[in-house]
Coordinates of C-alpha atoms in Angstrom, one line a residue:
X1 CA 4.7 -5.4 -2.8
X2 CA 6.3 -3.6 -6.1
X3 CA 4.6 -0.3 -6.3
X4 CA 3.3 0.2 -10.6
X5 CA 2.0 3.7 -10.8
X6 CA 0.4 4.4 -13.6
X7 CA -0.5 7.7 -13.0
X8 CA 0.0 11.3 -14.3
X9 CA -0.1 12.9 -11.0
X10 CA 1.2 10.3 -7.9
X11 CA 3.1 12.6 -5.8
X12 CA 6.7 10.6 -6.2
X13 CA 6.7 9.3 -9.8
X14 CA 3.8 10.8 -11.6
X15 CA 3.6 10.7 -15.4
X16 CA 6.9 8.3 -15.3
X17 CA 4.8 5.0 -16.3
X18 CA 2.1 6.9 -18.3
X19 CA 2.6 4.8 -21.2
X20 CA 1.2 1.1 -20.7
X21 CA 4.3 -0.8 -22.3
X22 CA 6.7 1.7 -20.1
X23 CA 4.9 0.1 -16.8
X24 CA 4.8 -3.1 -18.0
X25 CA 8.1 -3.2 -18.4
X26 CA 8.8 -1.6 -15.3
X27 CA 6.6 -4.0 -13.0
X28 CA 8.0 -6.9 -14.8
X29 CA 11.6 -5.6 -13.3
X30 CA 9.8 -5.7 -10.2
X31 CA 9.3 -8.7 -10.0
X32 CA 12.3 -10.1 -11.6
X33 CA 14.0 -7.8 -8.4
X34 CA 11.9 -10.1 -6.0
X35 CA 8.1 -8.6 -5.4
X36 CA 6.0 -11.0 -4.8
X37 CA 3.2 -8.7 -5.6
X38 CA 2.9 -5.9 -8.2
X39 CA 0.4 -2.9 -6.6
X40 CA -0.9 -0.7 -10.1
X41 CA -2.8 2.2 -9.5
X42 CA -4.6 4.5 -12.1
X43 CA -5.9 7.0 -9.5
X44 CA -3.3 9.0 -7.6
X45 CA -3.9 9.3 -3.3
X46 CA -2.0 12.6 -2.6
X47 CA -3.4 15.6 -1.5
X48 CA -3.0 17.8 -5.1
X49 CA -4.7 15.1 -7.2
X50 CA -7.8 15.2 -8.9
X51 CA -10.0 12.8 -8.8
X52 CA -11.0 10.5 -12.0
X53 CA -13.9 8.4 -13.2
X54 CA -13.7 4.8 -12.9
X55 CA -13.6 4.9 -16.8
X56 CA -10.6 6.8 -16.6
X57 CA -9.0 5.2 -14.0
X58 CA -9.6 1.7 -15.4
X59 CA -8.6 2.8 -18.9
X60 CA -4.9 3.7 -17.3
X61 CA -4.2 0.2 -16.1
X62 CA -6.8 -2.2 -18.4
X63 CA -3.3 -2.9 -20.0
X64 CA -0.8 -2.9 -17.5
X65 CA -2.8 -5.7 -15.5
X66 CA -3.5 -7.8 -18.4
X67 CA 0.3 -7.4 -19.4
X68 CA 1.2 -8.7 -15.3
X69 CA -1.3 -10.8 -15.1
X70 CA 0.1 -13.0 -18.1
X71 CA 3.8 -12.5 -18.4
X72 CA 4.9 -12.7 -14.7
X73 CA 4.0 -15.1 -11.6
X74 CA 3.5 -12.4 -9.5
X75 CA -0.1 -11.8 -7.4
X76 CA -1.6 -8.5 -9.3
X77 CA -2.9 -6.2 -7.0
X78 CA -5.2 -3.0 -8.1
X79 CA -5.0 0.0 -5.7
X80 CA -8.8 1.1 -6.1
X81 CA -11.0 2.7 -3.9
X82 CA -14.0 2.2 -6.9
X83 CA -16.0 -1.1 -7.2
X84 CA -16.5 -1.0 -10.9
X85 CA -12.6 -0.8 -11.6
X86 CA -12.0 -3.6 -8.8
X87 CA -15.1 -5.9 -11.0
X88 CA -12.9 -5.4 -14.1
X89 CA -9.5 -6.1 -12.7
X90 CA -10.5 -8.9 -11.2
X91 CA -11.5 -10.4 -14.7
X92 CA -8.8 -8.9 -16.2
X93 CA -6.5 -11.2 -14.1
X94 CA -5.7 -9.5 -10.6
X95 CA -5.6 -11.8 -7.5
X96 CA -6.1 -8.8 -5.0
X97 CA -7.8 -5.4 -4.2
X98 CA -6.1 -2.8 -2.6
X99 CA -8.9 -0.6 -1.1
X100 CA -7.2 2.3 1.0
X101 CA -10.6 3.5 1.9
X102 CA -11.6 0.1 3.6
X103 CA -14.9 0.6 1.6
X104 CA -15.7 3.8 3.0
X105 CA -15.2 5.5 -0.3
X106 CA -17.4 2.7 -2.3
X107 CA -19.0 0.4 0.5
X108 CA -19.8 -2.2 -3.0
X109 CA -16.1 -3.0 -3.3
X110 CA -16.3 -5.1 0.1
X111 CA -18.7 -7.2 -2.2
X112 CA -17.3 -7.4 -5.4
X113 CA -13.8 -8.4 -3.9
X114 CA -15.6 -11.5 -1.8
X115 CA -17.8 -12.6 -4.3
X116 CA -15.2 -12.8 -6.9
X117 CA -12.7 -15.1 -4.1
X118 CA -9.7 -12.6 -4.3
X119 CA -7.5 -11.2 -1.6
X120 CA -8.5 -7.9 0.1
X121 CA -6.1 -5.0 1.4
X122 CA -8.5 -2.9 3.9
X123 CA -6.7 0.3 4.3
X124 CA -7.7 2.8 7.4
X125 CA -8.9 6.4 7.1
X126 CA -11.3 8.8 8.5
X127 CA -13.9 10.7 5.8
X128 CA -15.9 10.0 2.8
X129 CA -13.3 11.4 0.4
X130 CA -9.8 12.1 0.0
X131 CA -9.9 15.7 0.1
X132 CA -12.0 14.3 3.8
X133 CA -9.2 12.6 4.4
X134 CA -6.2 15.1 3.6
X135 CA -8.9 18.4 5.8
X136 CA -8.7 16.1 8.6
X137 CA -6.8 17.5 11.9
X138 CA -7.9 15.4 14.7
X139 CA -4.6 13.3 15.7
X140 CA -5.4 9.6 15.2
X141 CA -3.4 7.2 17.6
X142 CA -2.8 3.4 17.5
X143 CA -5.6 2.8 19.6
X144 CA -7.7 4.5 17.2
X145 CA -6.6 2.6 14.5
X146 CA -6.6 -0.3 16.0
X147 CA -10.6 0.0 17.2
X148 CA -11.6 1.6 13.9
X149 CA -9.7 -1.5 11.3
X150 CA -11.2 -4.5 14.1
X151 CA -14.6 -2.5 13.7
X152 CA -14.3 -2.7 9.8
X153 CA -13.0 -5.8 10.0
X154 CA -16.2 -7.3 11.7
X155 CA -18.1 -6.1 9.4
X156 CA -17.3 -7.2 6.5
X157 CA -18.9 -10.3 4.8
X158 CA -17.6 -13.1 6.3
X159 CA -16.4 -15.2 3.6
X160 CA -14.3 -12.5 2.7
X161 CA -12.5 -12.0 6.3
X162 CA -10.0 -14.6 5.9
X163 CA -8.4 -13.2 2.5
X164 CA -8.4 -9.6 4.0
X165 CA -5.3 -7.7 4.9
X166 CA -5.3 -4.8 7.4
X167 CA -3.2 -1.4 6.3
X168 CA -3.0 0.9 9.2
X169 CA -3.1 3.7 6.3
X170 CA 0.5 5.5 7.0
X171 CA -0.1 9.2 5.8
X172 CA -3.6 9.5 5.7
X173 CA -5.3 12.1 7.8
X174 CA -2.9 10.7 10.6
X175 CA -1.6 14.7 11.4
X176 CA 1.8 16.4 10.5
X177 CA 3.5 15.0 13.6
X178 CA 5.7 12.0 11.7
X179 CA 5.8 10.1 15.1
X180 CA 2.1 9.0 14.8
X181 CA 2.8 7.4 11.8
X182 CA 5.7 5.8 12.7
X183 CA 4.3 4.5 16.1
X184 CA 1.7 2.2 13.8
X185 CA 4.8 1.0 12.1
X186 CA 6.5 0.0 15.5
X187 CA 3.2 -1.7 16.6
X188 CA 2.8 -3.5 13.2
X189 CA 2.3 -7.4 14.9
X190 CA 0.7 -5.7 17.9
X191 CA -1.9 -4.6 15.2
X192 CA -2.1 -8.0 13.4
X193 CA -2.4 -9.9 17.5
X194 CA -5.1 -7.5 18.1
X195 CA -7.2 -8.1 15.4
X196 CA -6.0 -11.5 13.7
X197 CA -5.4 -10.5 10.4
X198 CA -1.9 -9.8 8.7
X199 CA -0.5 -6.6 8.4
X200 CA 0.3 -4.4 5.3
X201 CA 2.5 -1.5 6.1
X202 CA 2.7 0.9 3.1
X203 CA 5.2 3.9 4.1
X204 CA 7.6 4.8 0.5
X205 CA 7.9 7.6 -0.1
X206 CA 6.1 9.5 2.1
X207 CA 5.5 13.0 3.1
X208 CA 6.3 12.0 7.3
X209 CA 9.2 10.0 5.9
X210 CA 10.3 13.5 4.5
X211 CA 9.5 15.4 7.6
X212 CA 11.5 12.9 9.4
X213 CA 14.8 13.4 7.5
X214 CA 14.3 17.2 7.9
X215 CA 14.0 16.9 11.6
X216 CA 17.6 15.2 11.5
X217 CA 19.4 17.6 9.2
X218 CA 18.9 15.2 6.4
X219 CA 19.1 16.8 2.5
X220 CA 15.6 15.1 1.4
X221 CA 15.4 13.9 -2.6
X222 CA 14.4 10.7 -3.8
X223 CA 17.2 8.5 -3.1
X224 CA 17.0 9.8 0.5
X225 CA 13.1 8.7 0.8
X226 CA 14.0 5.3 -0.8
X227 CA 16.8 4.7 1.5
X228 CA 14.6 6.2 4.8
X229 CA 11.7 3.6 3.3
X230 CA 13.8 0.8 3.6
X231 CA 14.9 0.9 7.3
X232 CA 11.1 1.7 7.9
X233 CA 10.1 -1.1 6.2
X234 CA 12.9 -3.3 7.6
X235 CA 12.1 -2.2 11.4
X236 CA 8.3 -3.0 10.2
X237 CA 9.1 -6.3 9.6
X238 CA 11.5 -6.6 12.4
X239 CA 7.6 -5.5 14.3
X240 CA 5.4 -8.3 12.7
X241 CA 4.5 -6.4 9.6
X242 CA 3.9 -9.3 6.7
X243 CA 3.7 -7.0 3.8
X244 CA 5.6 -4.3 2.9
X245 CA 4.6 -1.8 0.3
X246 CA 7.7 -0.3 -1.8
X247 CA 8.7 1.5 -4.7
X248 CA 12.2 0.3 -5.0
X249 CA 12.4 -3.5 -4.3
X250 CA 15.7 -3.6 -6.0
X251 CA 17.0 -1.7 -2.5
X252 CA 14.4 -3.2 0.0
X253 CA 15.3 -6.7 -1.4
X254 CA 19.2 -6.0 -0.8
X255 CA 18.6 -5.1 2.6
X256 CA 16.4 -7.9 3.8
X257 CA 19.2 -10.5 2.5
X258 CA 21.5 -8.7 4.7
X259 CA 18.7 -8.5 7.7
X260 CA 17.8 -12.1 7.1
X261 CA 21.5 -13.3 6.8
X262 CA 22.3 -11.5 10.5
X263 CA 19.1 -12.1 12.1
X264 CA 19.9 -16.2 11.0
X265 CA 23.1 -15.8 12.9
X266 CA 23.0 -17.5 16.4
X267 CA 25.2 -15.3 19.1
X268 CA 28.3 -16.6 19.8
X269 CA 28.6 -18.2 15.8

């Protein structure tokens, strides 16, 4: 999953895809790199961001989705947390809703995405907001996450359970210790076991991937988070993830032919 931001204010690449043709162009790369699904966002999820109206947020990518939807073969996801953006992406051409709230943010989302027969992406967090989220100090574990995402999971309608997703929401409210975070990437397929749904592990970029080089002596900048979000993502696929969530494919891409060309190997070939 090709990250398209299309935000002034995402915490990585904010303001770089501002203009509609720029991101176009830029998911269409994506995909010609090998995603097999473009992510575009309008509304940034770090802890500085504002928040927008659905009008605003929907007016950033209106464009960018139509431009996926009909000049590349990739699925279109929309990372929303608002039902009235998901309603109009959906018509607009996207084949999936990424909700990092899980419907806590706008429980109507659960219904638009099942009534409209698209794919579903139900992310974890505690609170009814982001800044809910981000206040949050309680430390989360897996088992936490795990009973919280099968409770959601249950609930939703149940037409709509067999195109859902499960995102064990690396980075929000899960504390400052990195190792919480990375422990629900090592448990990616126990997750997915547990609860019977595949698993979408989204870690690029991320603040406790730049806490982790820092405990290791490691010069952070953003060549240094892409290559620490590749072997993440590699060793959550190497756990049972089935999705992972990336800004640069172009590197992830190189590194699972190399993964997939060793792990093919039988010992003693």
């Amino acid at each position: 999953m090709g990250v398209v931001n299309v935000t002034p204010d995402s915490f990585s690449d904010g303001g770089r895809l501002a203009d509609a043709a720029a991101a176009i162009a830029h998911g269409q790369a994506l995909w010609a790199a090998g995603a097999d699904l473009l992510d575009v966002g309008g509304e940034a999820t770090n802890p500085r961001a504002a928040p927008v109206s659905a009008e605003t947020e929907w007016a950033r990518i209106e464009a960018v989705v139509t431009g996926l939807a009909a000049t590349t073969d990739a699925l279109i996801s929309v990372d929303t947390t608002k039902a009235a953006v998901a309603r109009a992406a959906i018509v607009a051409g996207a084949d999936v809703i990424n909700d990092v709230s899980g419907g806590r943010f706008d429980p109507a989302i659960v219904d638009v995405a099942a009534e409209a027969g698209v794919g579903y992406v139900l992310g974890h967090l505690r609170g009814a907001s982001l800044a809910e989220v981000f206040a949050a100090e309680a430390p989360i574990g897996f088992d936490d996450v795990r009973a919280e995402l099968a409770a959601a999971v249950a609930a939703l309608p149940s037409a709509l359970v067999a195109r859902t997703f499960i995102d064990p929401g690396l980075g929000f409210g899960k504390g400052a210790d990195p190792a919480t975070n990375l422990a629900l990437v090592a448990r990616a397929g126990e997750l997915a076991a547990a609860i019977g749904r595949p698993v979408v592990i989204g870690a690029s970029r991320k603040r406790f991937l730049a806490a982790t080089l820092t405990a290791a002596g490691v010069a952070v900048d953003p060549a240094a988070l892409d290559r620490a979000t590749v072997g993440v993502s590699l060793a959550a696929i190497a756990a049972g993830a089935h999705v992972v969530r990336v800004h640069d494919v172009v590197g992830l891409r190189a590194a699972l032919v190399g993964y997939a060309a060793a792990a093919s190997v039988a010992p003693g070939d």
